[in-house]
Coordinates of C-alpha atoms in Angstrom, one line a residue:
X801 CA 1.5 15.3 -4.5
X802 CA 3.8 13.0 -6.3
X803 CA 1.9 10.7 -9.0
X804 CA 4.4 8.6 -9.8
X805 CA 4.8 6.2 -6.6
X806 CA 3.8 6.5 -3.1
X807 CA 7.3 4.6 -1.6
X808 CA 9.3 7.6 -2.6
X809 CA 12.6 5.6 -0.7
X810 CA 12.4 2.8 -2.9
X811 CA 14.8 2.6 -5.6
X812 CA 12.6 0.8 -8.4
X813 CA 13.9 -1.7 -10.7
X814 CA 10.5 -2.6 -13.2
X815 CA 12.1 -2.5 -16.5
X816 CA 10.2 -0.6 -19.7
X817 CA 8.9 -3.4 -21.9
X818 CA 7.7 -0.5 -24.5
X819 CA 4.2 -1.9 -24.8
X820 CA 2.3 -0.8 -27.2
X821 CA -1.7 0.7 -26.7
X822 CA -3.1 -2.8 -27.3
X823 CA -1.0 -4.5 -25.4
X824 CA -1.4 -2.3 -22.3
X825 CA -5.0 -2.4 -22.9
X826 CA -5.4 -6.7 -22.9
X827 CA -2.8 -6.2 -19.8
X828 CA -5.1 -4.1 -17.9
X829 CA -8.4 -6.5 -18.9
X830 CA -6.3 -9.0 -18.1
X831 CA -5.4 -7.9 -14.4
X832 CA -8.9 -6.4 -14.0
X833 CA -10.4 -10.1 -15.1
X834 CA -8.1 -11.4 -12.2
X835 CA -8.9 -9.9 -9.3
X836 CA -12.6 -9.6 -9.9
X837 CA -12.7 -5.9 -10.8
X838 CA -15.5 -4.0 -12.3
X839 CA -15.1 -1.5 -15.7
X840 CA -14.8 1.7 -15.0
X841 CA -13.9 1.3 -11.4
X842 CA -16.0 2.8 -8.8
X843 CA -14.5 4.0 -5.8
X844 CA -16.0 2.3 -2.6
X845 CA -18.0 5.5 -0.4
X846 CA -16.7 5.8 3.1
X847 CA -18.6 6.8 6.0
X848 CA -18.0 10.3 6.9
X849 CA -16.8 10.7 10.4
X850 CA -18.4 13.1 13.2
X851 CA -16.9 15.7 14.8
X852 CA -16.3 13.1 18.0
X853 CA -15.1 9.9 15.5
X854 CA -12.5 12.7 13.6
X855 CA -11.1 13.9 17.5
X856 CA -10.9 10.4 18.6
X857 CA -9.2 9.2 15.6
X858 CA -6.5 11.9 15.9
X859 CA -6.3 10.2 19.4
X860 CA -5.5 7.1 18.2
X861 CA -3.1 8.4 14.8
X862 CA -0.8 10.3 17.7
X863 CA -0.8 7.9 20.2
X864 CA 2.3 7.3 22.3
X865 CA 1.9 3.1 21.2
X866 CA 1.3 3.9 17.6
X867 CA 2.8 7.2 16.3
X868 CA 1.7 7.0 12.4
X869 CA 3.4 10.0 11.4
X870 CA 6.9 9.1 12.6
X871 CA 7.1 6.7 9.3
X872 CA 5.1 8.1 7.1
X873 CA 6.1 10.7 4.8
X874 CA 4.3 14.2 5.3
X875 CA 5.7 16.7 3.1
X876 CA 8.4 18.4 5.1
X877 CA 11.6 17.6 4.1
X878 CA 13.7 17.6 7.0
X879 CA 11.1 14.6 8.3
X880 CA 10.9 12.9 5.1
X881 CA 15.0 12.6 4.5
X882 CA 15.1 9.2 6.8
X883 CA 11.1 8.7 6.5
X884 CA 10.1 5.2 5.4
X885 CA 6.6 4.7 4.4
X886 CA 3.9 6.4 2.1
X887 CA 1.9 10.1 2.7
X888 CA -1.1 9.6 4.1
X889 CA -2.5 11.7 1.6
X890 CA -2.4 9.7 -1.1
X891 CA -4.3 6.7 0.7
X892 CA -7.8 7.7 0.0
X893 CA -6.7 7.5 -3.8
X894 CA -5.0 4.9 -3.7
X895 CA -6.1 2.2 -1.3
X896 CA -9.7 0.6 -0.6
X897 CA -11.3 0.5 3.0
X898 CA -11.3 -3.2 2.7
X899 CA -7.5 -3.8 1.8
X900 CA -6.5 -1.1 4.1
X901 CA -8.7 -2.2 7.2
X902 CA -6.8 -5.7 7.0
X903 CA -3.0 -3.9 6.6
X904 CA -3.5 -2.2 9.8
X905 CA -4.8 -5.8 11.6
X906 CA -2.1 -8.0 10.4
X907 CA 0.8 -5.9 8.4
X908 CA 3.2 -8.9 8.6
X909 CA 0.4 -11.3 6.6
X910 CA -0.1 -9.0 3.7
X911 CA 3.8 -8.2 3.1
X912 CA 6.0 -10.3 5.2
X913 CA 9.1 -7.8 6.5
X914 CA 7.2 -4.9 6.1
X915 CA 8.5 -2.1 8.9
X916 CA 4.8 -1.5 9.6
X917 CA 3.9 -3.3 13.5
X918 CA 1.6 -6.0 13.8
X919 CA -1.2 -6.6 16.8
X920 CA -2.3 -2.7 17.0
X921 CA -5.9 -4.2 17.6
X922 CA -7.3 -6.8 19.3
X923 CA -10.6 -8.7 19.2
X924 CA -13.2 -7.7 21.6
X925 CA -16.4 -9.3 20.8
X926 CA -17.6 -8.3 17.6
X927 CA -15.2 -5.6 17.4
X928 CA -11.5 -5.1 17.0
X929 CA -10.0 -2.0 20.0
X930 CA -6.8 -0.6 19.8
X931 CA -4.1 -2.5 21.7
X932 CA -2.7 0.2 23.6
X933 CA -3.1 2.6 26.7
X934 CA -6.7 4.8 25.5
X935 CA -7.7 7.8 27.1
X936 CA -11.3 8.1 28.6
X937 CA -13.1 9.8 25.8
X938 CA -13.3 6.0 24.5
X939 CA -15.1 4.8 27.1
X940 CA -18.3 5.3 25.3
X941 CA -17.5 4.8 22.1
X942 CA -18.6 1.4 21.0
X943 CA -17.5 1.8 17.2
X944 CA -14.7 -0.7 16.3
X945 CA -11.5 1.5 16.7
X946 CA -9.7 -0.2 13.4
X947 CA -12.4 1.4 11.2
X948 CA -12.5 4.6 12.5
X949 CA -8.7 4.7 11.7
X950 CA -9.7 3.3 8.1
X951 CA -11.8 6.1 7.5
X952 CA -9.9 8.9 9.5
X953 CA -6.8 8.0 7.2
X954 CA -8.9 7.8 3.7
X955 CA -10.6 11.0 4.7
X956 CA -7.3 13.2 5.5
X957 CA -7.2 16.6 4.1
X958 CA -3.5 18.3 3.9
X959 CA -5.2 20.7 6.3
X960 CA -5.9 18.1 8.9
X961 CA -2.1 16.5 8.2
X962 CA -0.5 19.8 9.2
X963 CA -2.6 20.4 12.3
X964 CA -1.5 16.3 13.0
X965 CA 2.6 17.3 12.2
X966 CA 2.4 20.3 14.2
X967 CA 1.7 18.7 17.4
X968 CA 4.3 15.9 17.0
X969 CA 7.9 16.8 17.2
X970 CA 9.0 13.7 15.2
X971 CA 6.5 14.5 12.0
X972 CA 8.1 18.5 12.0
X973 CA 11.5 17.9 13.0
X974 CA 10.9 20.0 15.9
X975 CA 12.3 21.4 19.3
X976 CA 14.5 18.5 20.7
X977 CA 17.6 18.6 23.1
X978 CA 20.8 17.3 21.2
X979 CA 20.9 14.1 22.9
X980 CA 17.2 13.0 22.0
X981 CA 18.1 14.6 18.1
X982 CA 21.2 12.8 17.8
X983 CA 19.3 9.5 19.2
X984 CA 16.2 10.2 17.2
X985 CA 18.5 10.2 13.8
X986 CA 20.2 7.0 14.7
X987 CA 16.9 5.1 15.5
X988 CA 15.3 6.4 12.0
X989 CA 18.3 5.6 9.9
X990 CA 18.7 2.5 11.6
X991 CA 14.9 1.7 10.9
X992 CA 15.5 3.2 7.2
X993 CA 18.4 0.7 6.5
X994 CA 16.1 -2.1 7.6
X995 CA 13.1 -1.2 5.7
X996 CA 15.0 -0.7 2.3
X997 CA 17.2 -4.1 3.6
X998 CA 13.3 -5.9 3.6
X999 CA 12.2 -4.2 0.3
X1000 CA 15.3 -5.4 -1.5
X1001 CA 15.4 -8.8 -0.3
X1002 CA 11.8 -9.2 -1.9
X1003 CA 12.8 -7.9 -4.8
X1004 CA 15.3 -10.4 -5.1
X1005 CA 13.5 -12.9 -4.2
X1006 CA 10.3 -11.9 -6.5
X1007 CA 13.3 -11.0 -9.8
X1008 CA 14.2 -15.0 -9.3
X1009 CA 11.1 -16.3 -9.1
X1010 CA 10.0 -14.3 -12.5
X1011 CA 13.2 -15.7 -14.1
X1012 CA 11.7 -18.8 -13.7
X1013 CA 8.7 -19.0 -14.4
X1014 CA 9.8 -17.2 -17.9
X1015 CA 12.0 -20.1 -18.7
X1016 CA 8.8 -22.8 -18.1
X1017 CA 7.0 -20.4 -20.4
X1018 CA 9.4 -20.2 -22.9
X1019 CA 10.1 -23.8 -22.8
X1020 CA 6.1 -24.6 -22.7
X1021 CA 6.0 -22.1 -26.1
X1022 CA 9.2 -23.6 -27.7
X1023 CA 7.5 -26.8 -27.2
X1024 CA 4.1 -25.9 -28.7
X1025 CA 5.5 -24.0 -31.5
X1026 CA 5.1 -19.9 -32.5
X1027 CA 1.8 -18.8 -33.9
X1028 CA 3.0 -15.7 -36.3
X1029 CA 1.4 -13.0 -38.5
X1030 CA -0.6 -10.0 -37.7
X1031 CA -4.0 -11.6 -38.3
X1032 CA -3.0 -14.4 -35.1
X1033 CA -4.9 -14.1 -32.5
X1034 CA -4.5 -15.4 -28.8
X1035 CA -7.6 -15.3 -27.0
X1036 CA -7.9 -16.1 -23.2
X1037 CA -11.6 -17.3 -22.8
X1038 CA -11.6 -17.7 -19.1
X1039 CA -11.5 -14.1 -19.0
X1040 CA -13.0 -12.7 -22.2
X1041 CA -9.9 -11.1 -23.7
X1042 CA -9.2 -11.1 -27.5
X1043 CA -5.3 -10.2 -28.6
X1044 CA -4.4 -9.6 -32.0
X1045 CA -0.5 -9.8 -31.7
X1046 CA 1.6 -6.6 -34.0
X1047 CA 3.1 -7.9 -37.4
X1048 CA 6.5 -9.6 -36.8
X1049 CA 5.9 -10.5 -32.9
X1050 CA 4.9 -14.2 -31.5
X1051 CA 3.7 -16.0 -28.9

């Protein structure tokens, strides 16, 4: 698996500000501090699915109305030249059941101009269904179908994505008649284009609103005047941090 980024088609532009140990360590306190983290982070337990959960969830993951691993990256290179979203197998490393079980009700909330659909589930009483055509063996299933797609994708094993990709043409670059391959490539380049079109224009848009908000902060600095020397320190009570700038830097 590749450890340095799951949006392999992204061309990143996050500069190297050469931090040093200390300052990637208040950084990390910092961002921690933030978002209401605990130290050392513990990963959140899943549920483990039974045998009829894991079969209906591949129901759902191949589905005609929602066909996950058309996007998605999945190891084979002829799928993943013109795929357009991360391998499922790095979710249950990477993402929390809580985060990921809103991304899959409202995509478009979390990162407006995502690719990824929105209105895959609907509410149904106290539970959200899938928002498509479902074959019978959900008829007595009274689990909400959102979470079982939560767990189903933090719990994929690279033995369960290859059984998935075998059975869909699209995941394999499988057996297609010319027409529908020719079609096919269009469609995914076309969706590609869009996708890194989106990702750039947030960039953009995110790269301005930095710029600016460093110029207040400059100003606001210039304004209250440099603190220098290696025995400054800058400390951030709110959140409990302590920062002993190097020798010859200033805040």
């Amino acid at each position: 698996a590749n450890k340095n980024g799951v949006r392999l088609y992204l061309r990143a532009r996050m500069p190297t500000f050469n931090f040093s140990p200390n300052e990637l360590r208040t950084l990390v306190r910092f961002f921690l501090a933030v978002s209401s983290q605990q130290e050392p982070f513990i990963k959140e337990p899943v549920n483990p699915l039974t045998d009829q959960e894991r079969t209906l969830a591949r129901q759902l993951f191949t589905s005609q109305q929602a066909p996950c691993l058309k996007c998605h990256l999945t190891g084979n290179p002829e799928h993943d030249k013109n795929a357009s979203a991360p391998n499922f197998l790095q979710a249950g490393e990477r993402l929390k059941p809580g985060w990921t079980f809103r991304w899959l009700l409202d995509p478009q909330k979390v990162i407006p101009g995502t690719a990824m659909p929105s209105e895959l589930f609907k509410r149904d009483g106290e539970r959200w269904v899938f928002n498509g055509e479902l074959p019978e063996s959900f008829n007595e299933y009274k689990g909400d179908h959102a979470d079982l797609l939560v767990r189903y994708m933090l719990q994929l094993t690279p033995a369960e994505q290859a059984r998935l990709a075998a059975g869909s043409p699209s995941a394999t670059g499988g057996t297609t008649t010319t027409g529908e391959s020719k079609n096919a490539a269009t469609q995914s380049s076309t969706h590609h284009a869009r996708t890194r079109a989106r990702a750039d224009a947030r960039q953009r848009k995110y790269r301005v609103r930095a710029s600016a908000e460093t110029g207040r902060a400059r100003q606001a600095r210039r304004r209250r005047g440099s603190v220098r020397g290696r025995e400054s320190v800058v400390s951030v009570r709110q959140y409990g941090i302590e920062y002993s700038p190097p020798q010859g830097r200033s805040w």
